[in-house]
Coordinates of N, CA and C in Angstrom, one line a residue:
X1 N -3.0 -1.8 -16.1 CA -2.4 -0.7 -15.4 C -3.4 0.0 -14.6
X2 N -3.2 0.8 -13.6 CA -3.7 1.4 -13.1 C -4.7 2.5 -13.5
X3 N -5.9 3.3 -13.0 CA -6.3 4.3 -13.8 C -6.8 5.3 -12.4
X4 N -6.6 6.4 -12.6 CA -7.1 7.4 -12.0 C -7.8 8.3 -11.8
X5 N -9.1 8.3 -10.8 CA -9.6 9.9 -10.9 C -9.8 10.5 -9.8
X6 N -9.8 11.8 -9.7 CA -10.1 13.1 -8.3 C -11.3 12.9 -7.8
X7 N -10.8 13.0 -6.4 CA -12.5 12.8 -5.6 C -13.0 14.7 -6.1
X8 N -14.1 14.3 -5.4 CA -14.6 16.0 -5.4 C -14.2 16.3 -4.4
X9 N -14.0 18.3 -4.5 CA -12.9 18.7 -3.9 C -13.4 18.4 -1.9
X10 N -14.5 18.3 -2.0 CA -15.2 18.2 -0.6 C -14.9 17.2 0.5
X11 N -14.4 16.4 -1.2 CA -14.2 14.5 -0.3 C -13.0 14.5 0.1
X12 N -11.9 15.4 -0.6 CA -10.3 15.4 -0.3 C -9.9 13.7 -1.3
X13 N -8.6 14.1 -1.3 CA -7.6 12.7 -1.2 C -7.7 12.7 -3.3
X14 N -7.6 11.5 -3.4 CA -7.9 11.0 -4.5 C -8.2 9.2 -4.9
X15 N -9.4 9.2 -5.9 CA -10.1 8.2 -6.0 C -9.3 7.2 -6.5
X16 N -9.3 6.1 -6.7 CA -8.1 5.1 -7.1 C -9.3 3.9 -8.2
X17 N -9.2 3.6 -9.5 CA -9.9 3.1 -9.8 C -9.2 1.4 -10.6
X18 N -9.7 0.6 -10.5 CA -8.7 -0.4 -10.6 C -8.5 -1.0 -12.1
X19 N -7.6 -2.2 -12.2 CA -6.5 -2.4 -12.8 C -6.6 -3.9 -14.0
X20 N -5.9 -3.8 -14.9 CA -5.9 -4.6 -15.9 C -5.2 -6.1 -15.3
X21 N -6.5 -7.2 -15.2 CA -6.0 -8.3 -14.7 C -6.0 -9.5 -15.3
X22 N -5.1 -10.5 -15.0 CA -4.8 -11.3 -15.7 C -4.5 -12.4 -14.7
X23 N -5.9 -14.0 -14.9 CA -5.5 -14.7 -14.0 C -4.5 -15.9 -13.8
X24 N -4.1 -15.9 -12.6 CA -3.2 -16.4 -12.3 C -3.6 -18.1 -11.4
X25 N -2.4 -18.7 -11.2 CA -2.7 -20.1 -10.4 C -2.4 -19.8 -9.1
X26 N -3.8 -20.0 -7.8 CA -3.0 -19.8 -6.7 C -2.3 -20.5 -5.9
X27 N -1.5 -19.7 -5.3 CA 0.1 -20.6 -4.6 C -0.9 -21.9 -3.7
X28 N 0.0 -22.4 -3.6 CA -0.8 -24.1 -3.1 C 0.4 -24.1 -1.1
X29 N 0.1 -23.2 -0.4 CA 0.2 -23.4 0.7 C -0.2 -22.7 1.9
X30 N -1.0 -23.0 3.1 CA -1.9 -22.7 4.1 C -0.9 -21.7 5.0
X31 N -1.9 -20.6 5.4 CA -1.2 -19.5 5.9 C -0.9 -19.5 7.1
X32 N 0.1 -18.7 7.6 CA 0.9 -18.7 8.6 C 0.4 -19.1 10.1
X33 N 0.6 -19.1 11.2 CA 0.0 -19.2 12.1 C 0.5 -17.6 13.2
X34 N -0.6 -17.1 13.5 CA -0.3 -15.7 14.3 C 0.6 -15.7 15.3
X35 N 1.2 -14.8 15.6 CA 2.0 -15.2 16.6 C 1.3 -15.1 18.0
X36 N 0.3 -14.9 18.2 CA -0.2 -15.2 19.8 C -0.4 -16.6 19.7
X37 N -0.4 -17.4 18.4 CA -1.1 -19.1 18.5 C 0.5 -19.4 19.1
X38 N 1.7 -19.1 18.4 CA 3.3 -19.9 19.0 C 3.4 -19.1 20.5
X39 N 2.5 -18.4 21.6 CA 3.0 -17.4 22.6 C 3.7 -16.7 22.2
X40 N 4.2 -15.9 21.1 CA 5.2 -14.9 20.8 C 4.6 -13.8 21.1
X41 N 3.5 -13.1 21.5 CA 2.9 -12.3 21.1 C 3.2 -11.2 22.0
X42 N 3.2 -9.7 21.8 CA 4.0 -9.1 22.5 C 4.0 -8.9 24.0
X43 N 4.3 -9.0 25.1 CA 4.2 -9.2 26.8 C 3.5 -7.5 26.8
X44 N 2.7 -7.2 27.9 CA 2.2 -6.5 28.1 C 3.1 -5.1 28.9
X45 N 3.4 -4.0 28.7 CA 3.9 -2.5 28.7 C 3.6 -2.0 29.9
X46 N 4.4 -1.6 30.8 CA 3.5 -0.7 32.0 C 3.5 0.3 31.3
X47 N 2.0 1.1 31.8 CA 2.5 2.9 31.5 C 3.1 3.6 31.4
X48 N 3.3 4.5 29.9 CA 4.7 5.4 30.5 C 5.6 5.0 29.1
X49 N 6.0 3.4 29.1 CA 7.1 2.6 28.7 C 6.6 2.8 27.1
X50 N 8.1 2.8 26.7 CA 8.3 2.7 24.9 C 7.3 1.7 24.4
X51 N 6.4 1.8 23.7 CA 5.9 0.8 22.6 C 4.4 0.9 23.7
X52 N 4.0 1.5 24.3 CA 2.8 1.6 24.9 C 2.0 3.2 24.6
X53 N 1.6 3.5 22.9 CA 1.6 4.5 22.5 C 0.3 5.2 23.3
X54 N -0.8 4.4 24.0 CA -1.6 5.0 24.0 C -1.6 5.9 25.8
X55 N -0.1 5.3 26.2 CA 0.1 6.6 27.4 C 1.1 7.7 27.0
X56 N 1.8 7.3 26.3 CA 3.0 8.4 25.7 C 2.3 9.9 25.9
X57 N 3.5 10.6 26.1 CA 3.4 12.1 26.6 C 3.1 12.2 25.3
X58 N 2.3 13.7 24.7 CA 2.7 14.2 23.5 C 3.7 15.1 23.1
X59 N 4.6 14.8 22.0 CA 5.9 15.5 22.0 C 6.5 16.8 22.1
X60 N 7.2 17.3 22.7 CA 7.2 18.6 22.9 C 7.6 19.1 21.6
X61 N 7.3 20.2 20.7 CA 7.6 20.9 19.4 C 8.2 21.7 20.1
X62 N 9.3 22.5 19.7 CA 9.5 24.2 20.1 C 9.0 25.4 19.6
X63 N 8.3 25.8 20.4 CA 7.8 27.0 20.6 C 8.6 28.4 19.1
X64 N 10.0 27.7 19.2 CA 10.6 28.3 17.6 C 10.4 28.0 16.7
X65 N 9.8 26.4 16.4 CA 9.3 26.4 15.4 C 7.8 26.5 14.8
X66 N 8.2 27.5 13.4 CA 6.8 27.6 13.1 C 6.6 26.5 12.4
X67 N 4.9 26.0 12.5 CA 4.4 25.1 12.0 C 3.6 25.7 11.2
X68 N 3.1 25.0 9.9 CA 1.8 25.9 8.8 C 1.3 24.3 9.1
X69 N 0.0 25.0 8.3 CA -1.0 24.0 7.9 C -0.8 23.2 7.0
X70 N -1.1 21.6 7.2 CA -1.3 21.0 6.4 C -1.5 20.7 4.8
X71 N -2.3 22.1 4.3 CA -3.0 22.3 3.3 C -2.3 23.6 2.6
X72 N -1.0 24.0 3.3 CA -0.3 24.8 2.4 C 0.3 24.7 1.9
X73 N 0.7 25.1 0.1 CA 1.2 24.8 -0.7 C 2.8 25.6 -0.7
X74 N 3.3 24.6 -0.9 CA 4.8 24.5 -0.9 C 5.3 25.1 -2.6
X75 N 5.9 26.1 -2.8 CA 6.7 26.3 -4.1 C 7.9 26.4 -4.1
X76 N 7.8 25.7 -5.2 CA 9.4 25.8 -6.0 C 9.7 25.6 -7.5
X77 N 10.9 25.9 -8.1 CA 10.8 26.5 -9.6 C 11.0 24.9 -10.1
X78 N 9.8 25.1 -11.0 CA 9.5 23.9 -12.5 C 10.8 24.3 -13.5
X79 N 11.6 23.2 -13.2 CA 13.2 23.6 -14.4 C 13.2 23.3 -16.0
X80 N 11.3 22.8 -16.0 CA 11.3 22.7 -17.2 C 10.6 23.5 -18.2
X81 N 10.0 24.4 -16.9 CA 9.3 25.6 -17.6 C 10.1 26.7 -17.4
X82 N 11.1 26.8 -16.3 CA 11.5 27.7 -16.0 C 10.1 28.9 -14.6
X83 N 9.2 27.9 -14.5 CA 8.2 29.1 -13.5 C 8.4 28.2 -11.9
X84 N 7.7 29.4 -11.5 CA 7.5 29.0 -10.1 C 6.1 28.4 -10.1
X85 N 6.3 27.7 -9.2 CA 4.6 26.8 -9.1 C 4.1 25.8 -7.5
X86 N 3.4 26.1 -7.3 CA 2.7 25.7 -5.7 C 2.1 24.4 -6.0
X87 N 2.6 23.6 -5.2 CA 1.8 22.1 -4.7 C 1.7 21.8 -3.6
X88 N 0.9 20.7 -3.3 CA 0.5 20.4 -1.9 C 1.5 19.2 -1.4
X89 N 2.0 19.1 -0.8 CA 3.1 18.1 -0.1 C 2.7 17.4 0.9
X90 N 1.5 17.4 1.8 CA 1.3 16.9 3.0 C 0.0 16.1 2.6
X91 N -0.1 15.2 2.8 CA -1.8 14.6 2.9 C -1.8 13.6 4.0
X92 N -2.9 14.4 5.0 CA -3.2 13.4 6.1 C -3.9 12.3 5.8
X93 N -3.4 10.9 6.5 CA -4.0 10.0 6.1 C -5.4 9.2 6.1
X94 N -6.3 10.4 7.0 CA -7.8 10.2 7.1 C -8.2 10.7 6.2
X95 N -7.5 11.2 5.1 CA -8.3 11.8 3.9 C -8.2 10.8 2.8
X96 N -7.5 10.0 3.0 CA -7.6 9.1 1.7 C -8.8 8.4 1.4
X97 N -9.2 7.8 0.5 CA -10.7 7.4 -0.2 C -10.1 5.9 -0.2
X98 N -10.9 4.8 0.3 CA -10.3 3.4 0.0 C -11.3 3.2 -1.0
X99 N -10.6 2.2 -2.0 CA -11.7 2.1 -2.8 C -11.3 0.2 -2.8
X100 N -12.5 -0.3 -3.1 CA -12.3 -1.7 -3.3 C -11.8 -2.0 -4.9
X101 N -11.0 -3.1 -4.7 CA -10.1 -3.5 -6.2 C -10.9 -4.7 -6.5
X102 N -11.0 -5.0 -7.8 CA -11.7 -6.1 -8.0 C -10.9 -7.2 -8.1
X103 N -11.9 -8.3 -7.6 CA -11.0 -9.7 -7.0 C -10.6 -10.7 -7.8
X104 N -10.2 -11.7 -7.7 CA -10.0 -13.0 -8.2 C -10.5 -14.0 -7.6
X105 N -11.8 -14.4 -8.6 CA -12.6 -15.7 -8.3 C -11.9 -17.2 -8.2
X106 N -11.2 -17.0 -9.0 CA -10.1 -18.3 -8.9 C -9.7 -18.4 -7.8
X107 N -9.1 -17.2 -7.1 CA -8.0 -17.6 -5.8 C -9.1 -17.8 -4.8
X108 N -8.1 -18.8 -3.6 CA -8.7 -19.4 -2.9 C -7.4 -19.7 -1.8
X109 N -8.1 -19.9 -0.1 CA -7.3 -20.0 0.5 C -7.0 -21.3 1.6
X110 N -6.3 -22.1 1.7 CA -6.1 -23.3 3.0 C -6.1 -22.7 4.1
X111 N -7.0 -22.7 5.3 CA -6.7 -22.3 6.6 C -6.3 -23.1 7.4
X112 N -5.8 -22.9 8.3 CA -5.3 -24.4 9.1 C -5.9 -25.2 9.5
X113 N -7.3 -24.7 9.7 CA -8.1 -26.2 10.0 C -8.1 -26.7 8.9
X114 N -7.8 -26.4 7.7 CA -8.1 -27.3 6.4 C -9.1 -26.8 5.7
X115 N -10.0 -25.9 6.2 CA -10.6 -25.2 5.3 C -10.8 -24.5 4.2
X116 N -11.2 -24.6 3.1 CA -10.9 -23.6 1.7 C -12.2 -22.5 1.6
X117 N -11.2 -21.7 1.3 CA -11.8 -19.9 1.9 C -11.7 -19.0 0.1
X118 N -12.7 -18.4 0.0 CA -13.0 -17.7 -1.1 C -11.6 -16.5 -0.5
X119 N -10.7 -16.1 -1.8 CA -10.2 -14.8 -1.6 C -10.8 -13.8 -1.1
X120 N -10.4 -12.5 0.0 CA -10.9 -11.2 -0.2 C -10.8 -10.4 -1.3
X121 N -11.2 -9.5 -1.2 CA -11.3 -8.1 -2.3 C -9.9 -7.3 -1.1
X122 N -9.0 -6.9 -2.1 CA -8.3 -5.9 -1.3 C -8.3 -4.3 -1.7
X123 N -8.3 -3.8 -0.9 CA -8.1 -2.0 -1.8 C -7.0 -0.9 -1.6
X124 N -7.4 -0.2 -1.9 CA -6.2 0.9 -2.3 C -6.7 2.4 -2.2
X125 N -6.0 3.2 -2.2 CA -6.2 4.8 -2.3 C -4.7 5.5 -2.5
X126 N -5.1 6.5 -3.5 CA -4.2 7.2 -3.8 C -3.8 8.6 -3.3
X127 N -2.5 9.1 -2.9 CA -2.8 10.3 -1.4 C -2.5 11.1 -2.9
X128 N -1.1 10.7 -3.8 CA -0.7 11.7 -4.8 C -0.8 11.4 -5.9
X129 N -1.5 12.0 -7.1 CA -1.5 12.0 -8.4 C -0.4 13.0 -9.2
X130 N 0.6 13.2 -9.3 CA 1.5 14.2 -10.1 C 1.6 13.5 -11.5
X131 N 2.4 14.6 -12.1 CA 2.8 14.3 -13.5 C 3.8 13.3 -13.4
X132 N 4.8 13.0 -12.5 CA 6.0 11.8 -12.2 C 5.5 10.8 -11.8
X133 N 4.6 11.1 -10.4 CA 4.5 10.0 -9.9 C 3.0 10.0 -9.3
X134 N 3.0 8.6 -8.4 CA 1.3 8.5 -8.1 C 1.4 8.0 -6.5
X135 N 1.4 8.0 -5.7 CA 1.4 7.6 -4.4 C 0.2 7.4 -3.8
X136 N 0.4 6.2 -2.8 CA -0.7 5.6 -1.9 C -0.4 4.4 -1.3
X137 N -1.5 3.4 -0.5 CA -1.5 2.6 0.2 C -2.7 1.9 -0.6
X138 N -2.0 0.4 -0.3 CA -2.7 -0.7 -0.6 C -2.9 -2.0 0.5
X139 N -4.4 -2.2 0.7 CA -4.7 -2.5 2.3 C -5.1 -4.2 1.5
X140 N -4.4 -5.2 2.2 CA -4.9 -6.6 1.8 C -5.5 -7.3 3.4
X141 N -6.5 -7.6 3.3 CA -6.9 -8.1 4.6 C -6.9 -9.4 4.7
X142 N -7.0 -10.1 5.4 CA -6.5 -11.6 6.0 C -7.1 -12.3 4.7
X143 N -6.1 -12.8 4.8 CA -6.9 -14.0 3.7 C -7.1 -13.5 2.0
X144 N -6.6 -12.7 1.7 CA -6.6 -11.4 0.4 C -6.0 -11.6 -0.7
X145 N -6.2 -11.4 -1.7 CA -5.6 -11.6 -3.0 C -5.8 -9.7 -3.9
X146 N -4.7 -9.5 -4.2 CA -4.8 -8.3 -5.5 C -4.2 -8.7 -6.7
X147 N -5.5 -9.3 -7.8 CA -4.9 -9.9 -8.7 C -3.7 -9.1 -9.9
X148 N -3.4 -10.3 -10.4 CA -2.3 -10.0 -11.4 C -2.7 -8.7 -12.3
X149 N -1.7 -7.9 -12.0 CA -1.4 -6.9 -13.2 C -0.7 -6.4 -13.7
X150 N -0.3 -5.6 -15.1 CA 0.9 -5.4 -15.6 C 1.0 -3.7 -15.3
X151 N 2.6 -3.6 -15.2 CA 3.3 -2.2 -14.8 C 2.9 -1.5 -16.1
X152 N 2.6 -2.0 -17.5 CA 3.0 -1.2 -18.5 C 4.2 -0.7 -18.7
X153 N 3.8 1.1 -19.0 CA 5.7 1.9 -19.0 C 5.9 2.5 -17.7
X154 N 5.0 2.0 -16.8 CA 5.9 2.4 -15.2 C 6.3 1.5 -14.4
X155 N 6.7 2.3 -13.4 CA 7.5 1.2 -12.4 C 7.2 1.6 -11.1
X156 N 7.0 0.4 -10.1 CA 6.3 0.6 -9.0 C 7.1 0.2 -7.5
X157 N 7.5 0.7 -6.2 CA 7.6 0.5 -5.8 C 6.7 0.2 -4.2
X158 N 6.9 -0.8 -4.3 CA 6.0 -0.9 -2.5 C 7.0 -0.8 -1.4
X159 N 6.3 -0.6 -0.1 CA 7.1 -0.6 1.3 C 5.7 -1.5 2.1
X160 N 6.2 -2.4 2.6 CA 5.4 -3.2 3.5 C 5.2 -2.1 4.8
X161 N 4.3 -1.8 5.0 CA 4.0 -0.5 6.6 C 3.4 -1.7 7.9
X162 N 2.5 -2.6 7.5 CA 2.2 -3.7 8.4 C 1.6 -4.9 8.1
X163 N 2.1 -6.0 8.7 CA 2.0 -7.4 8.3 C 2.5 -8.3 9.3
X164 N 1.9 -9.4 9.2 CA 2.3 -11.0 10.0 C 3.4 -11.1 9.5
X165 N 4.3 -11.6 10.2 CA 6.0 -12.3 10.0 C 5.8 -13.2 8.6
X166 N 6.3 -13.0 7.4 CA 6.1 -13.5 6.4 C 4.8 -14.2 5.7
X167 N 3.6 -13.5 6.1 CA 2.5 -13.4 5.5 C 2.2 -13.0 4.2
X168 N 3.1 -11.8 3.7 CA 2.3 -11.3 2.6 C 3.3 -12.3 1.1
X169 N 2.9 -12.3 0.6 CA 3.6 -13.0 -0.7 C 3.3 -12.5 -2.2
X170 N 4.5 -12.1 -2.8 CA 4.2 -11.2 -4.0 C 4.5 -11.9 -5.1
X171 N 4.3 -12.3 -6.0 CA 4.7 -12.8 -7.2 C 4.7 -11.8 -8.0
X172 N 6.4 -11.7 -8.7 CA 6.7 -10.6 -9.5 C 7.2 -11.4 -10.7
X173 N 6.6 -10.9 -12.2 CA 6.6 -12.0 -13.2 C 6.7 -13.4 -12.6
X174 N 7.8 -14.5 -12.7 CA 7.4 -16.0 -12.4 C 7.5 -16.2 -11.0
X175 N 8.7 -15.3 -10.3 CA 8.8 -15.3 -9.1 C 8.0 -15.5 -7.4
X176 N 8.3 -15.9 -6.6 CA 7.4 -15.7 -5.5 C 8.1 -15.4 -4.5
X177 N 7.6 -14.5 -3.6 CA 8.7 -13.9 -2.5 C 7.8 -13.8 -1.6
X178 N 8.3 -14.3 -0.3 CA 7.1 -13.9 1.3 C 7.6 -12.6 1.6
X179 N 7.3 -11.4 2.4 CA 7.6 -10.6 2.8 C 7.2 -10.4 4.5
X180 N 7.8 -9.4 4.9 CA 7.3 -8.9 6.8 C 7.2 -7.9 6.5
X181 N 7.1 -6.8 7.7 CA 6.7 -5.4 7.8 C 8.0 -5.1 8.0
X182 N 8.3 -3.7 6.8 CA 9.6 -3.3 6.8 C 10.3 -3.9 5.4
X183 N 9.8 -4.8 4.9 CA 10.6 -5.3 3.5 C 10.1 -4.1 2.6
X184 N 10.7 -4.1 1.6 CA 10.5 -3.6 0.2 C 10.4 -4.5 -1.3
X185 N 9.8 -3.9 -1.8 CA 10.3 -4.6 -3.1 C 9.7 -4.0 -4.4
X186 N 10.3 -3.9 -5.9 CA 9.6 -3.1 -6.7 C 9.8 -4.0 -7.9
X187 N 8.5 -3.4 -9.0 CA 8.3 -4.0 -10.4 C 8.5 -3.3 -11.3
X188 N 9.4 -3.9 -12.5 CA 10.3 -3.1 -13.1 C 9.2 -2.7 -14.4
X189 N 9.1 -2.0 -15.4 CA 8.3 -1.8 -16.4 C 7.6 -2.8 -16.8
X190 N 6.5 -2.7 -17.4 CA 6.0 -3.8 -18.2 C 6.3 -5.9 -17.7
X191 N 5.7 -5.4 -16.6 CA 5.9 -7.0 -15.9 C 5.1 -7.1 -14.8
X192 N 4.1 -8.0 -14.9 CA 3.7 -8.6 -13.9 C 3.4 -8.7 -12.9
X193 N 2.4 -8.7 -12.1 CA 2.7 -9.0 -10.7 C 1.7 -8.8 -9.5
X194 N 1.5 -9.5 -8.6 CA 0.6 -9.6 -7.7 C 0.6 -10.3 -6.2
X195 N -0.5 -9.6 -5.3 CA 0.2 -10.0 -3.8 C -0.8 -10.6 -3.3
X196 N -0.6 -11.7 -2.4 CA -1.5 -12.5 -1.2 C -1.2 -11.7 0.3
X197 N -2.2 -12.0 0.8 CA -1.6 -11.5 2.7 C -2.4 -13.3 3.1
X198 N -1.2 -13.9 3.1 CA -1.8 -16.1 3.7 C -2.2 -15.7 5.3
X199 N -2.3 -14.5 5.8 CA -2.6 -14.6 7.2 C -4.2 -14.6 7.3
X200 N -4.6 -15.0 8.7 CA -5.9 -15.5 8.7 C -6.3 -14.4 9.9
X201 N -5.5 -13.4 10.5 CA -6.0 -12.6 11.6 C -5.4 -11.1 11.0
X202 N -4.1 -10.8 10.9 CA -3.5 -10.1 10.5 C -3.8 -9.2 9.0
X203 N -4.7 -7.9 8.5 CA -4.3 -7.3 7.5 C -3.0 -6.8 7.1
X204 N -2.7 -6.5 6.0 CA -1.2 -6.2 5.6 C -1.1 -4.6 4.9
X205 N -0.5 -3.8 4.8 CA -0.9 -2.2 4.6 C 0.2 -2.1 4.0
X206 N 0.4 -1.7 3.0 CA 2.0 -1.4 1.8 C 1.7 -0.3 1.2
X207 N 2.7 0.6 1.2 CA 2.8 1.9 0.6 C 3.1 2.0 -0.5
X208 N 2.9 2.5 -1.9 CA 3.4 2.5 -2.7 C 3.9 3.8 -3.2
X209 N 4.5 3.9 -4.3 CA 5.1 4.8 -5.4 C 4.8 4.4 -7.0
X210 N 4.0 4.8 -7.6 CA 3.8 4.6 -9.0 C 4.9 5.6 -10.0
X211 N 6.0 5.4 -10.5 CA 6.9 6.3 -10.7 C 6.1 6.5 -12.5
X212 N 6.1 7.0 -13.3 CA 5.3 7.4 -14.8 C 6.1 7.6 -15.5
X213 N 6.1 7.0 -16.6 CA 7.1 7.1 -17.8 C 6.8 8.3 -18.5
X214 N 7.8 9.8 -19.0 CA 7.8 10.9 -19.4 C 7.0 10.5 -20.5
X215 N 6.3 9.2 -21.2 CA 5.4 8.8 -22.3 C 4.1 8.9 -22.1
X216 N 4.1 9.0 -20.5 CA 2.6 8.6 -20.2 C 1.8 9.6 -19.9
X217 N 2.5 10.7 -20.0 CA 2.0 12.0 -19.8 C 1.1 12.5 -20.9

């Protein structure tokens, strides 16, 4: 399972420290091909145009609404103390801490030339630590493995944020599933489970939710 500690207050975010592993056999098939190798790749934008973010206007906000800072704490009443209580709700994403997860020597990868490629190291960072839950991103880079681990008494869910067209591949207990950007998928208590990114150009970036069993407190 996971374990956690606080950066110092200077560093921001929080430190993510890694996980109880257990090895596994790697899947026996060569990764995808990018989509500029099929010409799919996206046609070029004039300025101005949707999906060309780096001319886009910046958006008008209204002038009515007030905006606060980032770093202000948001309250509202704890129903199980009965008090009021302030937390932080916003965490920009240049504050997160990546920390490298440790790998699996076993896994290994087919690239299309036929080549066999030592796995990456993939990592992670955690934006929230609460007493419910734990939130963050988990970055697998081309070619990547984050070996097998168990949920224990939580339960996790991921959101794929970016990835090659069925690149990433999760095995949850026996199972194996490809995923794209925009899938989901989650591991139920005490089971299993771990992800590849078979792409050879493309990293893969998944959000998570660590939800905590009211035991683990």
């Amino acid at each position: 399972r996971m374990l956690y500690q606080r950066a110092r207050e200077e560093e921001g975010g929080i430190k993510l420290a890694a996980v109880v592993s257990k090895a596994s056999k790697p899947l026996e098939f060569k990764t995808p091909v990018a989509l500029k190798r099929k010409g799919l790749a996206r046609k070029n934008v004039k300025p101005g145009k949707v999906g060309d973010v780096a001319k886009l206007s910046p958006p008008k906000i209204p002038k009515s609404l007030s905006l606060d800072d980032p770093s202000s704490p948001v309250q509202y009443l704890n129903t199980e103390t009965g008090d009021y209580e302030e937390k932080i709700v916003i965490r920009d994403s240049k504050e997160l801490i990546m920390n490298i997860l440790p790998g699996d020597s076993k896994a290994k990868f087919t690239s299309q030339n036929g080549e066999v490629i030592q796995a990456r190291p993939t990592q992670a960072a955690a934006a929230f630590d609460d007493d419910r839950f734990v939130s963050g991103v988990v970055v697998l880079p081309p070619l990547s493995k984050k070996p097998t681990e168990n949920t224990s008494v939580c339960t996790q869910v991921f959101v794929v944020q970016k990835a090659q067209e069925k690149s990433v591949c999760v095995t949850v207990s026996d199972r194996n599933f490809t995923l794209s950007e925009g899938d989901h998928f989650w591991v139920p208590v005490n089971t299993y489970y771990s992800m590849q990114n078979f792409s050879e150009e493309i990293e893969a970036r998944l959000a998570f939710v660590l939800i905590k069993s009211p035991d683990s407190n």
